[in-house]
Every structure is written in structure tokens, then in C-alpha cells.
Coordinates of C-alpha atoms and ligand atoms in Angstrom, one line a residue:
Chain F
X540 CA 0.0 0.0 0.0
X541 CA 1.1 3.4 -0.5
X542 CA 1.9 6.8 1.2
X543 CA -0.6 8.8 0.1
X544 CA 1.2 13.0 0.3
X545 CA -0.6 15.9 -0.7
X546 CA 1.2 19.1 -1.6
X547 CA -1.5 21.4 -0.5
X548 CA -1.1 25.0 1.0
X549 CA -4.2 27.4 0.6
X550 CA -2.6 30.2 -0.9
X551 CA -2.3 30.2 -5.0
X552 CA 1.4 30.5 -6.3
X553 CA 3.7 29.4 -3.1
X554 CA 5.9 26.7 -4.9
X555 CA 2.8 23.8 -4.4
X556 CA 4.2 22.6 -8.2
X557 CA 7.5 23.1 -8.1
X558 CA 7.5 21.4 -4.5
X559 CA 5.7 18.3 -5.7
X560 CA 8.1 17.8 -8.6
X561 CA 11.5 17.7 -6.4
X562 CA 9.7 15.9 -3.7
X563 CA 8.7 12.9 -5.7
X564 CA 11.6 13.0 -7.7
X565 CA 13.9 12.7 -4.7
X566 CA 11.5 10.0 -3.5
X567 CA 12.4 8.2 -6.7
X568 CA 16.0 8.9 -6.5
X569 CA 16.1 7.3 -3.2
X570 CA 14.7 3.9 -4.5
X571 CA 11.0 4.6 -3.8
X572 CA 8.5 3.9 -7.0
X573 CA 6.7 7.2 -6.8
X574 CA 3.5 8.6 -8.9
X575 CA 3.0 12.6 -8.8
X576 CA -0.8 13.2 -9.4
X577 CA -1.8 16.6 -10.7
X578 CA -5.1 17.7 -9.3
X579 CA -4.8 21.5 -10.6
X580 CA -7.5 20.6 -13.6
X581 CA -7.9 22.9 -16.0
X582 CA -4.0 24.5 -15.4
X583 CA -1.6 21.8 -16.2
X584 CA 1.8 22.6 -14.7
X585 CA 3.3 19.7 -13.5
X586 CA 4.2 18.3 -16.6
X587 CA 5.7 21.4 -18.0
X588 CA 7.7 21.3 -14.5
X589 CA 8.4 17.7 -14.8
X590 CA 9.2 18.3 -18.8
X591 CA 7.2 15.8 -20.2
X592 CA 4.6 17.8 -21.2
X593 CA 4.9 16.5 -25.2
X594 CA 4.3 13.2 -23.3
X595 CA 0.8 13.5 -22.6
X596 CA -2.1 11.6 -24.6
X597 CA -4.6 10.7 -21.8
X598 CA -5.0 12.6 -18.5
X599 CA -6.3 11.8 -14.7
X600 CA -10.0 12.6 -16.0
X601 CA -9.5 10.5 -19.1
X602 CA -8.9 7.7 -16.2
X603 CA -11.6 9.2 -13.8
X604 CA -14.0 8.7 -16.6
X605 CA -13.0 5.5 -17.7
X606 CA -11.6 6.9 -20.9
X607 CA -8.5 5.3 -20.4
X608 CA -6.4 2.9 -18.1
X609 CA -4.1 4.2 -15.7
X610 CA -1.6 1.9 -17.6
X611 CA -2.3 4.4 -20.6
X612 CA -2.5 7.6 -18.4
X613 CA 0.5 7.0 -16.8
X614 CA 3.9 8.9 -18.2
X615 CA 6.9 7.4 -17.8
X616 CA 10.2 9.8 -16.6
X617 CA 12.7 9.8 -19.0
X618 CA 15.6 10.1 -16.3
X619 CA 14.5 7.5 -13.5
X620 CA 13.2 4.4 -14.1
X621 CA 10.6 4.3 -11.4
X622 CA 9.5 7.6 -11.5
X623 CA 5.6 8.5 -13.1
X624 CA 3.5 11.4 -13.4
X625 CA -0.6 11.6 -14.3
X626 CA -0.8 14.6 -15.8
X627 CA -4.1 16.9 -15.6
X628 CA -6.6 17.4 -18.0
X629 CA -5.9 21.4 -19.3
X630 CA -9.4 21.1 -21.6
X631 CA -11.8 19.8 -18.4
X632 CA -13.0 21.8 -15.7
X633 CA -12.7 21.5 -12.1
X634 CA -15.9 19.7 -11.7
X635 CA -14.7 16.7 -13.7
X636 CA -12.9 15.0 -10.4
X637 CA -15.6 13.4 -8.1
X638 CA -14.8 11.8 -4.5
X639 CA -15.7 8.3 -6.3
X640 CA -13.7 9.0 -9.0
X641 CA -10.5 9.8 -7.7
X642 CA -11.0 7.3 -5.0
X643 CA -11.2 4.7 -7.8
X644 CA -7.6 6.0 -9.1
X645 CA -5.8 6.5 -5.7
X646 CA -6.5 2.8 -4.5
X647 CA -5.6 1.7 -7.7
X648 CA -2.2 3.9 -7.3
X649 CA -1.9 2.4 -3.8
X650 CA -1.4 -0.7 -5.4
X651 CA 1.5 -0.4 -7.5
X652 CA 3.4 2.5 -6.0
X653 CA 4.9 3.3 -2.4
X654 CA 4.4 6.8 -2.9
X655 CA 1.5 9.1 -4.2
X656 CA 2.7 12.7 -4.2
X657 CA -0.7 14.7 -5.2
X658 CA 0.0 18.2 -6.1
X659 CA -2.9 20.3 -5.0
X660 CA -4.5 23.5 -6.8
X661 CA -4.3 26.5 -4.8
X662 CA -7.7 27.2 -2.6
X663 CA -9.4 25.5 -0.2
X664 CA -12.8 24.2 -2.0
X665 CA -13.5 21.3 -4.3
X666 CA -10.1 21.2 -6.3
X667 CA -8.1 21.4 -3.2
X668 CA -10.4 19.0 -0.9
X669 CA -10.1 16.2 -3.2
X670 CA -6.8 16.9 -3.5
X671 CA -6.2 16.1 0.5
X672 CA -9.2 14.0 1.1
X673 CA -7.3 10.7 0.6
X674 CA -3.9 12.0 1.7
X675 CA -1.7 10.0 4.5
X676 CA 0.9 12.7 5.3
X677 CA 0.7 16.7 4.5
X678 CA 3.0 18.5 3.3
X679 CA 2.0 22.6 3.9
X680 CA 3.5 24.5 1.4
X681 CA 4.0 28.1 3.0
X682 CA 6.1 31.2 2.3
X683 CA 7.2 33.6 5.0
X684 CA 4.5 36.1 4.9
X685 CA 1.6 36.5 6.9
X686 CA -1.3 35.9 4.2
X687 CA 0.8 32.6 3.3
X688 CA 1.0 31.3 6.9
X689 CA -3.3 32.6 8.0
X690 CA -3.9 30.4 4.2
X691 CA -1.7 27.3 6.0
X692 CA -3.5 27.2 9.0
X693 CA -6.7 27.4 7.3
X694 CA -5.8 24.3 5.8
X695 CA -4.2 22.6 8.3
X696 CA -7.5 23.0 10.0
X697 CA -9.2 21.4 6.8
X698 CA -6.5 18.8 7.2
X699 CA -7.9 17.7 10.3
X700 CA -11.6 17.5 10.4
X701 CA -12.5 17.0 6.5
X702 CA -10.4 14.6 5.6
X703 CA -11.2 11.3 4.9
X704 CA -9.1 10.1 8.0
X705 CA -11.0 12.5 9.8
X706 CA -14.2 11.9 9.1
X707 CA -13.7 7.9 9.5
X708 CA -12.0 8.6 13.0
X709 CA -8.7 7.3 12.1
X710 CA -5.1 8.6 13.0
X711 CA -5.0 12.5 12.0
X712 CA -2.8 13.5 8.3
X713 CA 0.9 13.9 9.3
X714 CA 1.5 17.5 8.7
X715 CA 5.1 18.8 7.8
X716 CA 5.7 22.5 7.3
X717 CA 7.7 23.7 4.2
X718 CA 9.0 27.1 4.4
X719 CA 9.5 27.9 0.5
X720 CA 10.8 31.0 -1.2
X721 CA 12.6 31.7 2.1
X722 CA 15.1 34.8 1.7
X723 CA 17.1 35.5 5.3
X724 CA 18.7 38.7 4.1
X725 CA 14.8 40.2 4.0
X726 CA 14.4 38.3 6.9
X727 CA 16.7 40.1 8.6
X728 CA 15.2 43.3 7.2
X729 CA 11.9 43.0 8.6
X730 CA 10.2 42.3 5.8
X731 CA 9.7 38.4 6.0
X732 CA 8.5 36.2 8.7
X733 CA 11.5 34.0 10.1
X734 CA 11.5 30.1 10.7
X735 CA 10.5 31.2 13.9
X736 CA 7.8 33.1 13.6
X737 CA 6.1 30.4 11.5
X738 CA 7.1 27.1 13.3
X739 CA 5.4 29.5 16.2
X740 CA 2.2 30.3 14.8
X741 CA 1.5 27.3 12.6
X742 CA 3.1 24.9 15.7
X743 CA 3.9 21.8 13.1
X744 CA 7.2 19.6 12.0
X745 CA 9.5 21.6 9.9
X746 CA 10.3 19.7 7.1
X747 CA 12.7 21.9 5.6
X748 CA 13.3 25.9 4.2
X749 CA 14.0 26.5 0.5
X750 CA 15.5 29.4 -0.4
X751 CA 14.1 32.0 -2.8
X752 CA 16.5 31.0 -5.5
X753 CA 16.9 31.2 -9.2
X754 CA 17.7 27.2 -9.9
X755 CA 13.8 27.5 -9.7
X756 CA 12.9 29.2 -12.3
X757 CA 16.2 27.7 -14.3
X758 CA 15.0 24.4 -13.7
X759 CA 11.2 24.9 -14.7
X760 CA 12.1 26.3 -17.6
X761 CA 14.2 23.2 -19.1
X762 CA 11.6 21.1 -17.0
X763 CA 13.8 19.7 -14.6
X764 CA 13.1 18.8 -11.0
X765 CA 15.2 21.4 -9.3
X766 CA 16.4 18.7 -6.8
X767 CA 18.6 17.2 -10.1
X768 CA 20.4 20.2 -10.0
X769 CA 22.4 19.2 -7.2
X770 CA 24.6 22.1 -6.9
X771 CA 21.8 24.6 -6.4
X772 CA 20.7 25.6 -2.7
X773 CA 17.3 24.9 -3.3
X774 CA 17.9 21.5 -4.6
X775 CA 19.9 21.0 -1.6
X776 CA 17.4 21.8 0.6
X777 CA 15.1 20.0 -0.8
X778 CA 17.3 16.9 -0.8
X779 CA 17.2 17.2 2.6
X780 CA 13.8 17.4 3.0
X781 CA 12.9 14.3 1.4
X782 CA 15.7 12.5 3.6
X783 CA 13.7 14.1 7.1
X784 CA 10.4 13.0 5.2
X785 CA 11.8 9.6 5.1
X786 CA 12.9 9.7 8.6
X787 CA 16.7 10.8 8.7
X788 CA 17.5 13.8 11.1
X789 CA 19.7 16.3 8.9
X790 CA 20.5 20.0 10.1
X791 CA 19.0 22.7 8.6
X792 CA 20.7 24.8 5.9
X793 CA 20.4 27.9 4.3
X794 CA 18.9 29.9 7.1
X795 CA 21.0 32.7 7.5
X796 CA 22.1 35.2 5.5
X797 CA 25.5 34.4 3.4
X798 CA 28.5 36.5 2.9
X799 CA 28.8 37.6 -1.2
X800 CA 31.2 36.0 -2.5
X801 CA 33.6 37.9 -5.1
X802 CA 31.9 36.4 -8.2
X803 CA 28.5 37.3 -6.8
X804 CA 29.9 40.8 -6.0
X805 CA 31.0 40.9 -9.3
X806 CA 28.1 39.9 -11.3
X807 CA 25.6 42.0 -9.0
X808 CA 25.0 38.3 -7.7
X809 CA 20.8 39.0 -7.2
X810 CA 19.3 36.6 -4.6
Chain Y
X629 CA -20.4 13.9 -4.1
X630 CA -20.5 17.3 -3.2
X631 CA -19.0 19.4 0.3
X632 CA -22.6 19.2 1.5
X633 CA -22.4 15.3 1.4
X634 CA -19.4 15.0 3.0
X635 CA -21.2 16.3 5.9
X636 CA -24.1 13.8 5.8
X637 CA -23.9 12.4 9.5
X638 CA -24.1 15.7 10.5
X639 CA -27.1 17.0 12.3
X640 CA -28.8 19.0 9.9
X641 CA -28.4 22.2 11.6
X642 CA -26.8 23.9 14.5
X643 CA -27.2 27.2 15.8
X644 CA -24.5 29.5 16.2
X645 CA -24.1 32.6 17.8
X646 CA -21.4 35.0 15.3
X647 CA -20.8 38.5 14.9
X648 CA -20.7 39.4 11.0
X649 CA -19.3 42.1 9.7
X650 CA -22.0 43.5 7.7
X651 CA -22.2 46.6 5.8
X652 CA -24.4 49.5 6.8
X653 CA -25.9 51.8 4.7
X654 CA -26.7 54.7 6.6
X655 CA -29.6 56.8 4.1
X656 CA -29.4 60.9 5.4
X657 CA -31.6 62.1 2.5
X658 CA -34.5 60.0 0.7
X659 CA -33.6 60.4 -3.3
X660 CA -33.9 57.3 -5.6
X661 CA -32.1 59.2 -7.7
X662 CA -29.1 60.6 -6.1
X663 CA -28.7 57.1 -4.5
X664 CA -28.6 55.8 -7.9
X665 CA -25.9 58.2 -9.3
X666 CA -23.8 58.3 -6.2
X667 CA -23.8 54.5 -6.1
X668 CA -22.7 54.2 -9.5
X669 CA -19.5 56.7 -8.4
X670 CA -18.5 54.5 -5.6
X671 CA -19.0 51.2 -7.7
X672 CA -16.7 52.7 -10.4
X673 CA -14.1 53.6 -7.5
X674 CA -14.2 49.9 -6.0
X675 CA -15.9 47.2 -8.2
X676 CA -14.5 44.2 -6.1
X677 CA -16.7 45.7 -3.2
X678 CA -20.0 45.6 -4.2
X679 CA -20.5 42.2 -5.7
X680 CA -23.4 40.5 -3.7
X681 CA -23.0 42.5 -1.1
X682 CA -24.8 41.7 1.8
X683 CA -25.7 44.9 3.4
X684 CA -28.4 46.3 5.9
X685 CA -30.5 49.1 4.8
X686 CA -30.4 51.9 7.6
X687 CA -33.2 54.1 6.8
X688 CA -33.4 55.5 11.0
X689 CA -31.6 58.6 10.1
X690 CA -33.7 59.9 7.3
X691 CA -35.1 63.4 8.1
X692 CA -38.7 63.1 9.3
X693 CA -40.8 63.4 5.8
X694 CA -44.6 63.6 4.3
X695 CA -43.2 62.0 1.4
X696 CA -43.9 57.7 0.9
X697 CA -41.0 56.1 1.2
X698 CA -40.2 53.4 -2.0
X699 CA -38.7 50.6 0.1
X700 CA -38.8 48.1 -3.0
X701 CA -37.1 50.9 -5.6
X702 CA -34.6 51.6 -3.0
X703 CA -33.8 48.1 -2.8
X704 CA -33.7 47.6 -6.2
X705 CA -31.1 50.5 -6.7
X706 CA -29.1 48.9 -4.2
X707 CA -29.3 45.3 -6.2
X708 CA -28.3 46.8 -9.2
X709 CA -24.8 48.3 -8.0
X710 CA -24.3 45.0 -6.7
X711 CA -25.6 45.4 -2.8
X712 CA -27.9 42.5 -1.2
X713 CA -30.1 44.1 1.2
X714 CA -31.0 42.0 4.0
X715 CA -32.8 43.9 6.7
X716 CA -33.8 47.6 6.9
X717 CA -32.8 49.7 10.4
X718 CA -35.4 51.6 10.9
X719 CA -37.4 53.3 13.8
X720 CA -40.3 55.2 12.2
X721 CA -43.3 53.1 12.0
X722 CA -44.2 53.7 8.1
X723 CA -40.4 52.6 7.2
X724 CA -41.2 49.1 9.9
X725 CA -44.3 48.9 7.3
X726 CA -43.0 48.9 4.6
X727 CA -40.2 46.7 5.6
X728 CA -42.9 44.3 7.4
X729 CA -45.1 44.5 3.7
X730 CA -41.4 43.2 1.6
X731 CA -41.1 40.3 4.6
X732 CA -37.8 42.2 5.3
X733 CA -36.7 41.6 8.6
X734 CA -36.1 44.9 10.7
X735 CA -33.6 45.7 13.3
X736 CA -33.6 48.9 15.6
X737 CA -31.9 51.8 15.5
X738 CA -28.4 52.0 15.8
X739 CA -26.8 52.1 19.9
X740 CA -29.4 49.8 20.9
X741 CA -27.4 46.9 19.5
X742 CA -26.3 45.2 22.3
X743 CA -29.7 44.7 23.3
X744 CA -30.7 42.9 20.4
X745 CA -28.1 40.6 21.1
X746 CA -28.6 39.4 24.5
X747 CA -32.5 39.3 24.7
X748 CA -32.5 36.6 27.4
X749 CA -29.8 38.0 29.7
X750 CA -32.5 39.7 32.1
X751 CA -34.2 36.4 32.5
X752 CA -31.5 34.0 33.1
X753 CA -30.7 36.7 35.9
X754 CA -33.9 36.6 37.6
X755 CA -34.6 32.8 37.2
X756 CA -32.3 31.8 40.0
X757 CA -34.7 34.1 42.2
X758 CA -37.6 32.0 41.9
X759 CA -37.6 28.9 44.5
X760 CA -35.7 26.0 42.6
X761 CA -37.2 23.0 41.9
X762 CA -36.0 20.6 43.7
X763 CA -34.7 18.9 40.7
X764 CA -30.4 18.5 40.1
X765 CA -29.1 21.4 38.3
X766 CA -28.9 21.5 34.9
X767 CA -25.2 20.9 34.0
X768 CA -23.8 20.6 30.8
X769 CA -20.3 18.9 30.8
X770 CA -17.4 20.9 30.3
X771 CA -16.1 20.6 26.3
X772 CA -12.6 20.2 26.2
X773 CA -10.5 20.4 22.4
X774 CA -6.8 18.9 22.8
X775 CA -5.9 20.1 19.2
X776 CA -4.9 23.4 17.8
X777 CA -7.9 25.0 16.6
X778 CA -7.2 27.0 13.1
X779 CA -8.2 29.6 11.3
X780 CA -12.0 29.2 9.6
X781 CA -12.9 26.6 12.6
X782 CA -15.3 27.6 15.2
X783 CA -15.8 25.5 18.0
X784 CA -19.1 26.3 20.6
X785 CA -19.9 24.9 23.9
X786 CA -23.6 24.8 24.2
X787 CA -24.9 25.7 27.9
X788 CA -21.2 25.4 29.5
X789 CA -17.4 26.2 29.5
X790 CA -14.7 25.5 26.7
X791 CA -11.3 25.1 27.2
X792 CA -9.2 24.7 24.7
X793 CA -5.6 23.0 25.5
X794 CA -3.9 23.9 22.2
X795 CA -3.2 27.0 20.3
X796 CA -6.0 29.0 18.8
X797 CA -5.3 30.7 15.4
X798 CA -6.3 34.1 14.2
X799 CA -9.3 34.0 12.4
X800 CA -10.9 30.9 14.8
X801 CA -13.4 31.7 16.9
X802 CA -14.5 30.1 20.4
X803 CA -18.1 30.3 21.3
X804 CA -19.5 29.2 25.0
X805 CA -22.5 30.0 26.7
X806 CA -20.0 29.9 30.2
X807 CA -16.4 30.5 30.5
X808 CA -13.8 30.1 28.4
X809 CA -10.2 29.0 29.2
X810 CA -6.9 29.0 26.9
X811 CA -4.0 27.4 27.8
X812 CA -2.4 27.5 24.4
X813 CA -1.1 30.9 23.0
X814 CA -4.4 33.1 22.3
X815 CA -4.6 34.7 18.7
X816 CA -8.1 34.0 17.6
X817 CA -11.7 35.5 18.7
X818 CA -13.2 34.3 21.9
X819 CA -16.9 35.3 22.7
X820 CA -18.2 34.0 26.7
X821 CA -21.7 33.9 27.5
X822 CA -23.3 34.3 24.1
X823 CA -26.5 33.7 25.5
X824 CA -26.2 36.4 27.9
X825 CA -24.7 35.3 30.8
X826 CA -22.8 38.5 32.0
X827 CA -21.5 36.5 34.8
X828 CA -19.1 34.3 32.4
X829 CA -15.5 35.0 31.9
X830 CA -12.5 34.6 29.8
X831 CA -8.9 33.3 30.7
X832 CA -5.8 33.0 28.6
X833 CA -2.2 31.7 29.2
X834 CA -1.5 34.3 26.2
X835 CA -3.4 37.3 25.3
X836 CA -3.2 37.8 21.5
X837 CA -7.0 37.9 20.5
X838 CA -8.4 39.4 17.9
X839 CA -11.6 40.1 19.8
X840 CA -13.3 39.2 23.4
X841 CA -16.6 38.8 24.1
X842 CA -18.7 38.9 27.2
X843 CA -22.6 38.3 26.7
X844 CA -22.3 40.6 23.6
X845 CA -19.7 43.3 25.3
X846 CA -16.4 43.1 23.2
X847 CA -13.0 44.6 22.9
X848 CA -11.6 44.1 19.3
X849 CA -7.5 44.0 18.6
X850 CA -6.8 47.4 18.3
X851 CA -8.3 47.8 21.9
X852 CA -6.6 44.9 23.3
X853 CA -3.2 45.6 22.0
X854 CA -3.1 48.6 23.8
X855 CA -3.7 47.1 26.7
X856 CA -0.4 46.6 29.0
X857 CA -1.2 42.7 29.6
X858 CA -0.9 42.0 25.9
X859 CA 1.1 38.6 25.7
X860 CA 0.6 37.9 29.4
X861 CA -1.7 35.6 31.0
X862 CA -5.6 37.1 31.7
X863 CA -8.7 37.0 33.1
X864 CA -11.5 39.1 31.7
X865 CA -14.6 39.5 33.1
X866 CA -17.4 42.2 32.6
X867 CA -18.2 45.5 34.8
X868 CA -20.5 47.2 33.9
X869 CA -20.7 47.0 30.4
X870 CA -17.2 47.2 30.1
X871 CA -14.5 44.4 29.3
X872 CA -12.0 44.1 32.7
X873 CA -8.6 42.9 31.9
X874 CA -6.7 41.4 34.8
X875 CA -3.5 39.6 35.4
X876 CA -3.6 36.3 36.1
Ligands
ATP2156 N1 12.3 28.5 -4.0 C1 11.9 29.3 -5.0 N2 12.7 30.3 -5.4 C2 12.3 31.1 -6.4 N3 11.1 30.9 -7.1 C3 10.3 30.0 -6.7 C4 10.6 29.1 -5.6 N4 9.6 28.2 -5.5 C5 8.7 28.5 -6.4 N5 9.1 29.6 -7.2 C6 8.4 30.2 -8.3 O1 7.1 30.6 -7.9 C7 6.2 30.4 -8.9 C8 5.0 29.6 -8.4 O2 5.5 28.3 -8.1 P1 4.6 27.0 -8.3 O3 4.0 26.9 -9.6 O4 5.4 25.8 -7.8 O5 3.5 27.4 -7.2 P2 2.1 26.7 -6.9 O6 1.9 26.8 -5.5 O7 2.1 25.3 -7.5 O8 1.1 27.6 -7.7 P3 -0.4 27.4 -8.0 O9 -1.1 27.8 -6.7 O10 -0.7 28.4 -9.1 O11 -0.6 26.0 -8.4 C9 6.9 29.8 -10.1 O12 7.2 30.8 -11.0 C10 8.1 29.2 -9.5 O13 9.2 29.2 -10.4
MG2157 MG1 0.6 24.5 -8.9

């Protein structure tokens, strides 16, 4: 049976996407035969994140709707052999996924992967609830400002009473906190939150801090996971995320505020 | 299966006391028409505002006129910038006709709010005075939540005390008809005694509410972050009609 995650956050634009990507990529790398779901119907980013987005002939409401198997729906990555995504329908609307429906595909999921990384849309109605209805483990998605972290807690309150654990009275979703888009120089400045202040107010397991960072946007634009790109901070940190996601107690990096080198001096060296 | 199913074991209602924040419309000169035009200024200025608006219809400070008022045009102006009216204030008895002939519900005039709020408070004082019946008290059991309780959750003890062992977010709200006890840091709104009781009372480990509420008498953030015990553990209880703050 699989770990069911959901990549879920409230607030639109936070790094739920880009998040999902490096986390079930890194799941892969480890030896873990991963699927990454994408529940954003209608917006279809994942694959362009994941770069098989010339890939995909039948989507997650093809399958809902019995229009296809999940054998067909399923897309292969071309770097790691145990490594799939379902991609999301860009032509359907949100209405198109029903409780039944995607019930139908996660146990079917359940059955031939260990993980299910499901990246949510942004919000907190229909999209978003199926998105976490099924989910095992949580991760909140949430960047250092205050509308980010009220739209976390929102959901983490979601997270508890209308899930499908919930309502059946079983164990509670295991929520983990990722601090994404973190940037300790503005931190230091006033004009983010810090670590603390959010592990304060939200009062769950930090998973790990990504740093505002341009490997991002590097990496979605050639559709690479950014944790491939091993020499970037922010796949780094989310490296180590997956390994305290799987257990492993690893220090956290890129929290404070780093000297400029002489080549980032140079080159003006932004972010 | 839609949010409403998910719900399904639910009872199908439940009362709960809140304090919207509803627009007011406050009319000082009857004219359809310079309703209409003026409307149509402040839609242009903010369009996201009046979408569906909900809004009460104050019509108590109109200057006292022979003239008919049009209840059902003024509505309709209002619906067509995009404002939902769902009560009239009023005080004069035509306007509580007119209202009364639409099946609009009416509330009074402004100040006597906190009246409308607590209409049973005088009698649960005096009841005690009677001779009891013999009978046990009546005595709801204390509800207790262990988990944090987030923002958009509301949690209500009906006829007794909450307490609430966890953090409390902004933008959560704790309803009791008794007292209400935080021992988790405080950052949400708390209302005691929403049936009237004037005798409940509040206590936090960590005063960082957004609002406090005694049988209808509040103190909202701005208030309460002035006040030197901000962060520190409190007890709030009513005198008079006003909010007391004490260290704990
Ligand atoms: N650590 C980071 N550093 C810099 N940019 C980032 C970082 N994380 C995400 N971004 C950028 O933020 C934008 C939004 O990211 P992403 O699409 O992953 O968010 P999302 O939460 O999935 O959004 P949506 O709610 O629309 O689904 C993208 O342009 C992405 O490149
Ligand atoms: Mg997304």
C-alpha cells in the first residue's frame, strides 16, 4: 500500500508545483516507485515542471472517466526508471474529479506504487479537498509572509476535520511545514517572517526551508526537477527534506544570510 | 459527491451565535435618484466591493418626511450596484411597514445593538430568584478540544465552559454560553456567555486575540493591544458593560 502525500497550501502560487516535482523526484531517487498526481485541472503545470509535457495523450479525468487505463494515463520519466506522473486534463473543468472518482484511481495507485505525491490546486474548495481527502501525510506549502501562513493554518485545519481520516476517526494526516521561497537577508530586514515566527504560529514539524532562489525558475524552464540540480541551494534543501520526510535527522541549511562571494559581487550576484 | 455530502452524519443544523461584519448603509436624504448616481460613483471607484454584497438598509436617520418612502425601488437601486439588502434599520413606524409589507426583517436603531443581542440575559438573571425546583441542576459537561484549533474553525460549547488546551489561530473563533479557558497561546476571537450570561468569563495563558466577548460586550484587537497585559496571561470578566482585563 502506498503513502498517500498531498502538496497542498491554501494560498495560490507558493511553490505547491514546483514542491511536488523535487519531492517525488527525490522519492524516486532514493529507490521509492513514486506517482506525482496533478489535481490543478484545467491549469496543467506539472508536466511542464516535470518536462514531459509533449508526453501527454490521456490525463487523470480520461482515467476518472474511464476513458483510459491508468496503464495508458500514466507517463513514464525519461531520467528515472521508477519515477511517473498523471498529468491533468488542461481542456476539463474542475468539476470533472468526483470523490468516487478519484478514490477509484488513488487505490488503484496504492497498489503499485509506495508513494502518491498529489499536487494540489491552490484554494481551499473542491479542487483542493479532493486533492487532500485521501492523503496520509501533509505537506504545507507556505512562504514567509503573513497571508501565506493565515492560508496554511486554514488548511491545516481542513486537514484535520475534512479529511477522509478524519471523518472515518482514524489517525489524524501527518503535517510537515515547508517554508518555501525563504530569503534570510529580507528576513533580517523585517520584511519576512522567520523560521521562527512560522514554526510558532503554525506549531507543526518543519520539514525543511527552501531558499528563494533562481535554480527554480532555471530548472522549470528546461523542466527539470530542481532537486537534479544538485549544486543549487534549493535543490539541496530539498534533498534534505525528502531524507527528514523519510525519517533521517539532517540540520538545517540555508537559514542565514550568506556572505557575497567575489563572483556574486561581481556579477551583482541577485538573490 | 458534493462538500454538502461529505457532511451527511451531521445533524442537519446547528445554531451559532457569530458577529458578522455586515455593511451599513446609513440613508441621510430620501432620493432614488441621487442614490442611484452616487452608487454608480463609488462602484466605479471599487468594483470588487460591491459584488453581492450583503448589506443592511439603515433608513433611521432619514429626516422626518410627508413624502412615501419606496422601500422596493430603494432596494432595487441597491441590487443593481451589486448590494444584497438583508434587513432595513429603521425606527419610524411607516419605514417598519414597509419593511414588514417586503417580509424584510427589521432591526432597531443603531446604539441599541447590544440589546438585540442578549434578549435573554434579564431572565437568566432573575430565574435563579424564583424557589428552585428541587430537581439536580442542569449541567452541561465541560467541552474540552486537545488540538490546535485553526483559522475558519469555530468551536461552541452549548450551555457550559470551553477550554481549549492547544493554540488557537487568528481567524478561529471560540463560542461558549459559560467560560472560556486558553492554555495554548491566544490569537483567535473568543466570545463567553453568548446567550447572555454576564457572569461568564474569559482566561488566557496568552493574550493575543483578535476580539473578546462577554454576553455581547467586546474589545476588538486594536483595543486589546493597547492594553499593558498583551502577551501575558488574563482574566477578563465584565463591569458594567465594560471588558476588565486582569493579570492572572
Ligand atoms: N524557492 C523558490 N525560489 C524562487 N522561485 C520559486 C521558488 N519556489 C517557487 N518559485 C516560483 O514561484 C512560482 C510559483 O511556483 P509553483 O507553480 O510551484 O507554485 P504553486 O503553489 O504550484 O502555484 P499554483 O497555486 O498556481 O498551483 C513559479 O514561478 C516558481 O518558479
Ligand atoms: Mg501548482
Amino acid at each position: 500500500m502506498a503513502k498517500i502525500l498531498v502538496v497542498t497550501s491554501g494560498k495560490g502560487g507558493v511553490g505547491k508545483t514546483t514542491t511536488s516535482a523535487a519531492i517525488g523526484t527525490g522519492l524516486a531517487l532514493r529507490g521509492h516507485k513514486t506517482v506525482i498526481v496533478d489535481f490543478d485541472v484545467g491549469l496543467r503545470n506539472l508536466d511542464l515542471i516535470m518536462g514531459c509535457e509533449r508526453r501527454v495523450v490521456y490525463d487523470f479525468v480520461n482515467v476518472v472517466n474511464g476513458e483510459a487505463t491508468l496503464t495508458q494515463a500514466l507517463i513514464k520519466d525519461k531520467r528515472l526508471e521508477n519515477l511517473f506522473v498523471l498529468a491533468a486534463s488542461q481542456t476539463r473543468d474542475k468539476d470533472a474529479l468526483t470523490v468516487e472518482g478519484v478514490e477509484k484511481v488513488m487505490k488503484e495507485l496504492s497498489e503499485n506504487f509506495e508513494y502518491v505525491v498529489c499536487d494540489s490546486p491552490a484554494g481551499i474548495e473542491k479542487g483542493a479537498h479532493l486533492a487532500m481527502y485521501f492523503a496520509d501525510e501533509a505537506i504545507v506549502v507556505t512562504n514567509p509572509e503573513v497571508s501565506s501562513v493565515r492560508d496554511s493554518d486554514r488548511m491545516l485545519g481542513l486537514l484535520a476535520s475534512k479529511s477522509r481520516r478524519a471523518e472515518e476517526g482514524g489517525d489524524p494526516i501527518k503535517e510537515h511545514l515547508l517554508l518555501t521561497r525563504y530569503n534570510p537577508e529580507r528576513v533580517t530586514k523585517g520584511e519576512m517572517l522567520g523560521v521562527d515566527d512560522v514554526e510558532e504560529i503554525l506549531a507543526i514539524r518543519l520539514i525543511g526551508v527552501i531558499p528563494e532562489s533562481q535554480a527554480v525558475l532555471k530548472a522549470s524552464n528546461q523542466g527539470v526537477p530542481v532537486i537534479l540540480d544538485d549544486q543549487s541551494d534549493a535543490g539541496q534543501a530539498y534533498s534534505d527534506a525528502v531524507d527528514r520526510l523519510l525519517g533521517k535527522e539532517v540540520a538545517h541549511r540555508f537559514l542565514d544570510v550568506q556572505k557575497k562571494g567575489f563572483l556574486q559581487r561581481l556579477f551583482g550576484g541577485r538573490e | 459527491m458534493s462538500q454538502a455530502d461529505l457532511l451527511d452524519q451531521a445533524p442537519v443544523f446547528q445554531l451559532k451565535g457569530s458577529m458578522l461584519a455586515i455593511t451599513v448603509m446609513e440613508l441621510a436624504q430620501y432620493s432614488i435618484e441621487q442614490l442611484d448616481q452616487q452608487l454608480a460613483e463609488k462602484v466605479a471607484q471599487a468594483p470588487n466591493f460591491f459584488s453581492n454584497t450583503p448589506l443592511i438598509l439603515a433608513l433611521d436617520k432619514l429626516p422626518e418626511s410627508e413624502e412615501e418612502l419606496d422601500l422596493a425601488a430603494l432596494m432595487a437601486v441597491c441590487r443593481k450596484h451589486g448590494l444584497r439588502t438583508l434587513a432595513v434599520r429603521a425606527s419610524n413606524e411607516a419605514h417598519i411597514a414597509a419593511a414588514n409589507a417586503l417580509d424584510l426583517p427589521v432591526l432597531p436603531p443603531s446604539g441599541a445593538r447590544e440589546r438585540v443581542i442578549d434578549p435573554t440575559a434579564g431572565q437568566a438573571e432573575k430565574k435563579p430568584e424564583k424557589p428552585p425546583a428541587p430537581a439536580e441542576p442542569e449541567h452541561k459537561p465541560t467541552k474540552i478540544i486537545t488540538s490546535p484549533v485553526r483559522g475558519g474553525q469555530q468551536v461552541y460549547a452549548q450551555g457550559g465552559d470551553l477550554i481549549v488546551l492547544a493554540a488557537v489561530s487568528s481567524g478561529a473563533e471560540l463560542l461558549a454560553d459559560g467560560n472560556i479557558h486558553v492554555y495554548g497561546p491566544m490569537r483567535g476571537r473568543a466570545l463567553a456567555g453568548v446567550k447572555g450570561n454576564l457572569k461568564a468569563r474569559i482566561f488566557c495563558k496568552q493574550l493575543g486575540a483578535e476580539m473578546l466577548s462577554i454576553a455581547g460586550h467586546y474589545k476588538v484587537a486594536e483595543d486589546l493591544r493597547r492594553d499593558p497585559l498583551w502577551g501575558d496571561a488574563v482574566h477578563v470578566c465584565l463591569s458594567g458593560e465594560l471588558l476588565n482585563i486582569t493579570r492572572l
